[in-house]
Coordinates of C-alpha atoms in Angstrom, one line a residue:
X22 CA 0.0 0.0 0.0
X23 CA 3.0 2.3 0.9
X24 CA 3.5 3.2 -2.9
X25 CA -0.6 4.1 -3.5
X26 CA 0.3 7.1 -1.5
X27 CA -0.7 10.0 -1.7
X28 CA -4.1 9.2 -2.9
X29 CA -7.3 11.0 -2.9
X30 CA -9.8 9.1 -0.2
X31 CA -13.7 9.7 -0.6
X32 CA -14.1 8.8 3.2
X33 CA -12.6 12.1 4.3
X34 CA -12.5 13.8 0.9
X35 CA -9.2 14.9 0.6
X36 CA -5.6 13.4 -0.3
X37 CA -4.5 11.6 2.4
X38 CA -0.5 10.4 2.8
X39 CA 0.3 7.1 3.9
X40 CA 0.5 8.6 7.5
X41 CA -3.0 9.5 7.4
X42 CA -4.3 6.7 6.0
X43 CA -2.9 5.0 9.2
X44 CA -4.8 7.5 11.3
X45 CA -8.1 6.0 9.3
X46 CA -7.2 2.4 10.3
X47 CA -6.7 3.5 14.1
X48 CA -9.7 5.7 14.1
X49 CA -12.3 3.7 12.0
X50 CA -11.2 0.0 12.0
X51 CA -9.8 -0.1 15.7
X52 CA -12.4 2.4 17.1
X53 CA -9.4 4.4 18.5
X54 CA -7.5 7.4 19.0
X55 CA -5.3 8.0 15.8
X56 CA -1.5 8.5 17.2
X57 CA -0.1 12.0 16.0
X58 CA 1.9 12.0 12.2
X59 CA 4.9 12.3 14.1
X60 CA 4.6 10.2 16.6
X61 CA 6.8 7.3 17.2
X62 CA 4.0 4.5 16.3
X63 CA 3.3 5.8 12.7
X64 CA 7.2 6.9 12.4
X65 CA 7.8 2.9 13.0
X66 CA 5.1 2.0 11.3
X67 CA 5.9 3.7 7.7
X68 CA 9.5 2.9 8.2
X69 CA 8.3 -0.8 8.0
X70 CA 6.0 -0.2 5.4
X71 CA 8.4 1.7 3.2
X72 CA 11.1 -1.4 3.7
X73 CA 8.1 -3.8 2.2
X74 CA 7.8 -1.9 -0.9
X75 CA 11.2 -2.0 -1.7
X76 CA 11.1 -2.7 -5.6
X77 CA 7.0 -2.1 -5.7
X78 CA 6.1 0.1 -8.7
X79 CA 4.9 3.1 -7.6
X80 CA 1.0 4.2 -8.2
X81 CA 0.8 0.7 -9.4
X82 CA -1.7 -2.0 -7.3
X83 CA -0.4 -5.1 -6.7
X84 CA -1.5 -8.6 -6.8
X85 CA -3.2 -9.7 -3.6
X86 CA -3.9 -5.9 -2.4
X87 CA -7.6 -5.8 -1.5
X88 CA -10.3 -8.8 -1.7
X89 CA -12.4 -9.6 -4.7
X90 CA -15.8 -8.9 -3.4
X91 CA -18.2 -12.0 -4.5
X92 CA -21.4 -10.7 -6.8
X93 CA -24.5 -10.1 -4.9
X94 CA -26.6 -13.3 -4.7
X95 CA -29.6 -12.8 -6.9
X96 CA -32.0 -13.1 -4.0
X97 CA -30.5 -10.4 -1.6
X98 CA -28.8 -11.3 1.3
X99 CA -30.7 -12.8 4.0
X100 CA -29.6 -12.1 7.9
X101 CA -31.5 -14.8 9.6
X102 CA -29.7 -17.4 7.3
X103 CA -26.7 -15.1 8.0
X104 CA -27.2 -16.1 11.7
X105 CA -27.3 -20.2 11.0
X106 CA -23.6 -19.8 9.3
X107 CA -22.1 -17.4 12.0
X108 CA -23.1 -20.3 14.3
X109 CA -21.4 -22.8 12.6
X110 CA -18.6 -21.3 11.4
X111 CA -17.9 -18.1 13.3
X112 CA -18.8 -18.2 16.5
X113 CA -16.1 -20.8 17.8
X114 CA -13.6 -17.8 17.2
X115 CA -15.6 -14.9 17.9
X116 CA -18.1 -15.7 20.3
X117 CA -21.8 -16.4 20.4
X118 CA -22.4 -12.6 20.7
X119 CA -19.8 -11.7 18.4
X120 CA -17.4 -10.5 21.8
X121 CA -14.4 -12.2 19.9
X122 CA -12.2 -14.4 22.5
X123 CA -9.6 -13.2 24.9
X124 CA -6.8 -15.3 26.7
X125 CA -6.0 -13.8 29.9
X126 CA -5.7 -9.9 28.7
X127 CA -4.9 -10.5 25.2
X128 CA -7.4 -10.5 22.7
X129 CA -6.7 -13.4 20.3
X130 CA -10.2 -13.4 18.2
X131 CA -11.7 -9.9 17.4
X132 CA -14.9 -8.6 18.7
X133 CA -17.4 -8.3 15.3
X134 CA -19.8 -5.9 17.1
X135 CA -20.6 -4.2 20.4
X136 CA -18.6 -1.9 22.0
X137 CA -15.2 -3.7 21.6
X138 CA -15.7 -4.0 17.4
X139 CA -14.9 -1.5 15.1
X140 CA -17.6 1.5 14.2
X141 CA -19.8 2.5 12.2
X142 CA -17.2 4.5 9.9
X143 CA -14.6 1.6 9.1
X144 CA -14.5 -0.1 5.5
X145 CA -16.1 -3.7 7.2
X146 CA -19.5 -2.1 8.4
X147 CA -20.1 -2.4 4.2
X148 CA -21.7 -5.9 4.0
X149 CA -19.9 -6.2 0.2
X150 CA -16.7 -5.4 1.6
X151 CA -17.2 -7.8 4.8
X152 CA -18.7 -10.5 2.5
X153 CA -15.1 -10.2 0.5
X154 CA -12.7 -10.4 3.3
X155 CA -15.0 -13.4 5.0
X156 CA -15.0 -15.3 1.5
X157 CA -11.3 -15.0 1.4
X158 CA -10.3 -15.4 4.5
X159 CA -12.7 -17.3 7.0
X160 CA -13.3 -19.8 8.7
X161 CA -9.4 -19.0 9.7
X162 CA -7.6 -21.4 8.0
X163 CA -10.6 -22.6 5.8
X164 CA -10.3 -19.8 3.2
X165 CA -12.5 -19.5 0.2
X166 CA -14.9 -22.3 1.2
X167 CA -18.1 -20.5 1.8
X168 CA -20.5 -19.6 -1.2
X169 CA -20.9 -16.0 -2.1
X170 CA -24.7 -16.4 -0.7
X171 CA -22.9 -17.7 2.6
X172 CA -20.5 -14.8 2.9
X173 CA -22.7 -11.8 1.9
X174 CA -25.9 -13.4 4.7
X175 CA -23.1 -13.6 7.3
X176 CA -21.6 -10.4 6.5
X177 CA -25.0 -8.9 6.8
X178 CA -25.9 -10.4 9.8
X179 CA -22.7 -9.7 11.5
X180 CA -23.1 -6.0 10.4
X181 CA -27.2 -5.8 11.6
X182 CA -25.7 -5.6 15.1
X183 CA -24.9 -2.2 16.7
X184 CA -21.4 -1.1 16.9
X185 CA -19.9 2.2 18.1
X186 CA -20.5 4.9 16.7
X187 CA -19.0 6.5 13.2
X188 CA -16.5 9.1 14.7
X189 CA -18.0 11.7 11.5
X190 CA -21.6 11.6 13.4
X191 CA -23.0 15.0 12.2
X192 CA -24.5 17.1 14.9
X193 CA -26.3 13.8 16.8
X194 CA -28.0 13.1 13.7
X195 CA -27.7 9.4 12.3
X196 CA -29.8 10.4 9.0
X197 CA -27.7 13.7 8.0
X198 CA -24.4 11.3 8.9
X199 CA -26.5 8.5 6.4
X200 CA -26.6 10.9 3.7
X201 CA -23.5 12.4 3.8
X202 CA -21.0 9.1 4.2
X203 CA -22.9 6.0 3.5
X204 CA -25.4 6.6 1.1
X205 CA -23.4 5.3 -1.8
X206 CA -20.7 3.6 0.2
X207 CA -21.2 0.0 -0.6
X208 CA -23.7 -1.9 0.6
X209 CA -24.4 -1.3 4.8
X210 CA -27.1 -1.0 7.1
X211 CA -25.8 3.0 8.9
X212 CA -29.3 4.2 9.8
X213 CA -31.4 1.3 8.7
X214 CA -33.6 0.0 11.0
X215 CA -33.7 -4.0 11.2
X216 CA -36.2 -5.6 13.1
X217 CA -37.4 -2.4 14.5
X218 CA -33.9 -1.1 16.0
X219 CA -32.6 1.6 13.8
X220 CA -28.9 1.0 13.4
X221 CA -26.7 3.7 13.8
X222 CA -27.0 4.6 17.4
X223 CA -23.9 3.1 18.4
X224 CA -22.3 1.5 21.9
X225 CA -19.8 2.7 24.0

């Protein structure tokens, strides 16, 4: 990634460097505190990731840089089916209520919603994004078995679960905040409501 940079990001709307593009992943996907430009963390961090492009093209993607997203399944995706897979599949690793699994203090399985997950602003809330990195990746170890049906209804059903909230929430208001960064972002459920909950509300 460290040669895609600078590049112009819609999330934010502006050119980000490879610095701020960090920031994203610690605000968004981590549902942290971004560590300053300068600061020793993203210093190390770009250091490393300059050292793994040695040779890379510049401006040029690379093989195995993103996920293929599988095609929506002709009927929709379906979050109760969604639910039936998790349990089989997923919930081993990340918990019945999607609380991910811990060993003593270290988290060794990711949280996939509630208040430990990431928000409502990072790239995986998108069920077409999810649904690619799931197909690709998961069950760990068991890459590229489930169907595109299977990974877009678990992907949706792992994303119909409230999550904190997107750190670009407009004035307390989940519509505006809709309208203004997800309509048009993929495929996601940011101010939907599902079985009467609307979604969007976030946990802390």
């Amino acid at each position: 990634a460290y040669t895609m940079y600078p590049a112009y990001r819609k999330k934010n709307d502006k050119v980000n460097s490879f610095a701020e593009r960090m920031q994203g992943c610690f605000q968004f996907s981590m549902n942290g505190k971004a560590p300053a430009a300068d600061s020793e963390v993203l210093n190390a961090l770009t250091a490393y990731a300059y050292w793994l492009s040695t040779g890379a093209p510049v401006g040029q993607a690379l093989p195995g840089r993103g996920f293929d997203e599988p095609m929506p399944p002709k009927g929709g995706y379906d979050i109760a089916r969604g639910a039936k897979v998790y349990t089989a599949q997923c919930a081993i690793c990340h918990g019945a209520k999607g609380e991910g699994k811990k060993v003593g203090a270290t988290q060794v399985f990711p949280p996939l919603w509630g208040k430990d997950s990431y928000n409502w602003g990072a790239g995986m809330h998108r069920i077409n994004t999810a649904a690619g990195f799931i197909q690709h990746n998961m069950p760990l170890g068991k890459g590229e078995t489930l169907s595109d049906q299977e990974a877009w209804d678990v992907a949706a059903f792992v994303n119909s679960h409230e999550r904190p909230q997107d750190p670009r929430l407009l004035n307390h208001d989940i519509e505006a905040t809709r309208k203004k960064f997800h309509e048009g972002d993929g495929v996601n459920l940011y101010g939907v409501v599902v079985d009467g909950v609307l979604l969007g509300q976030g946990v802390q």
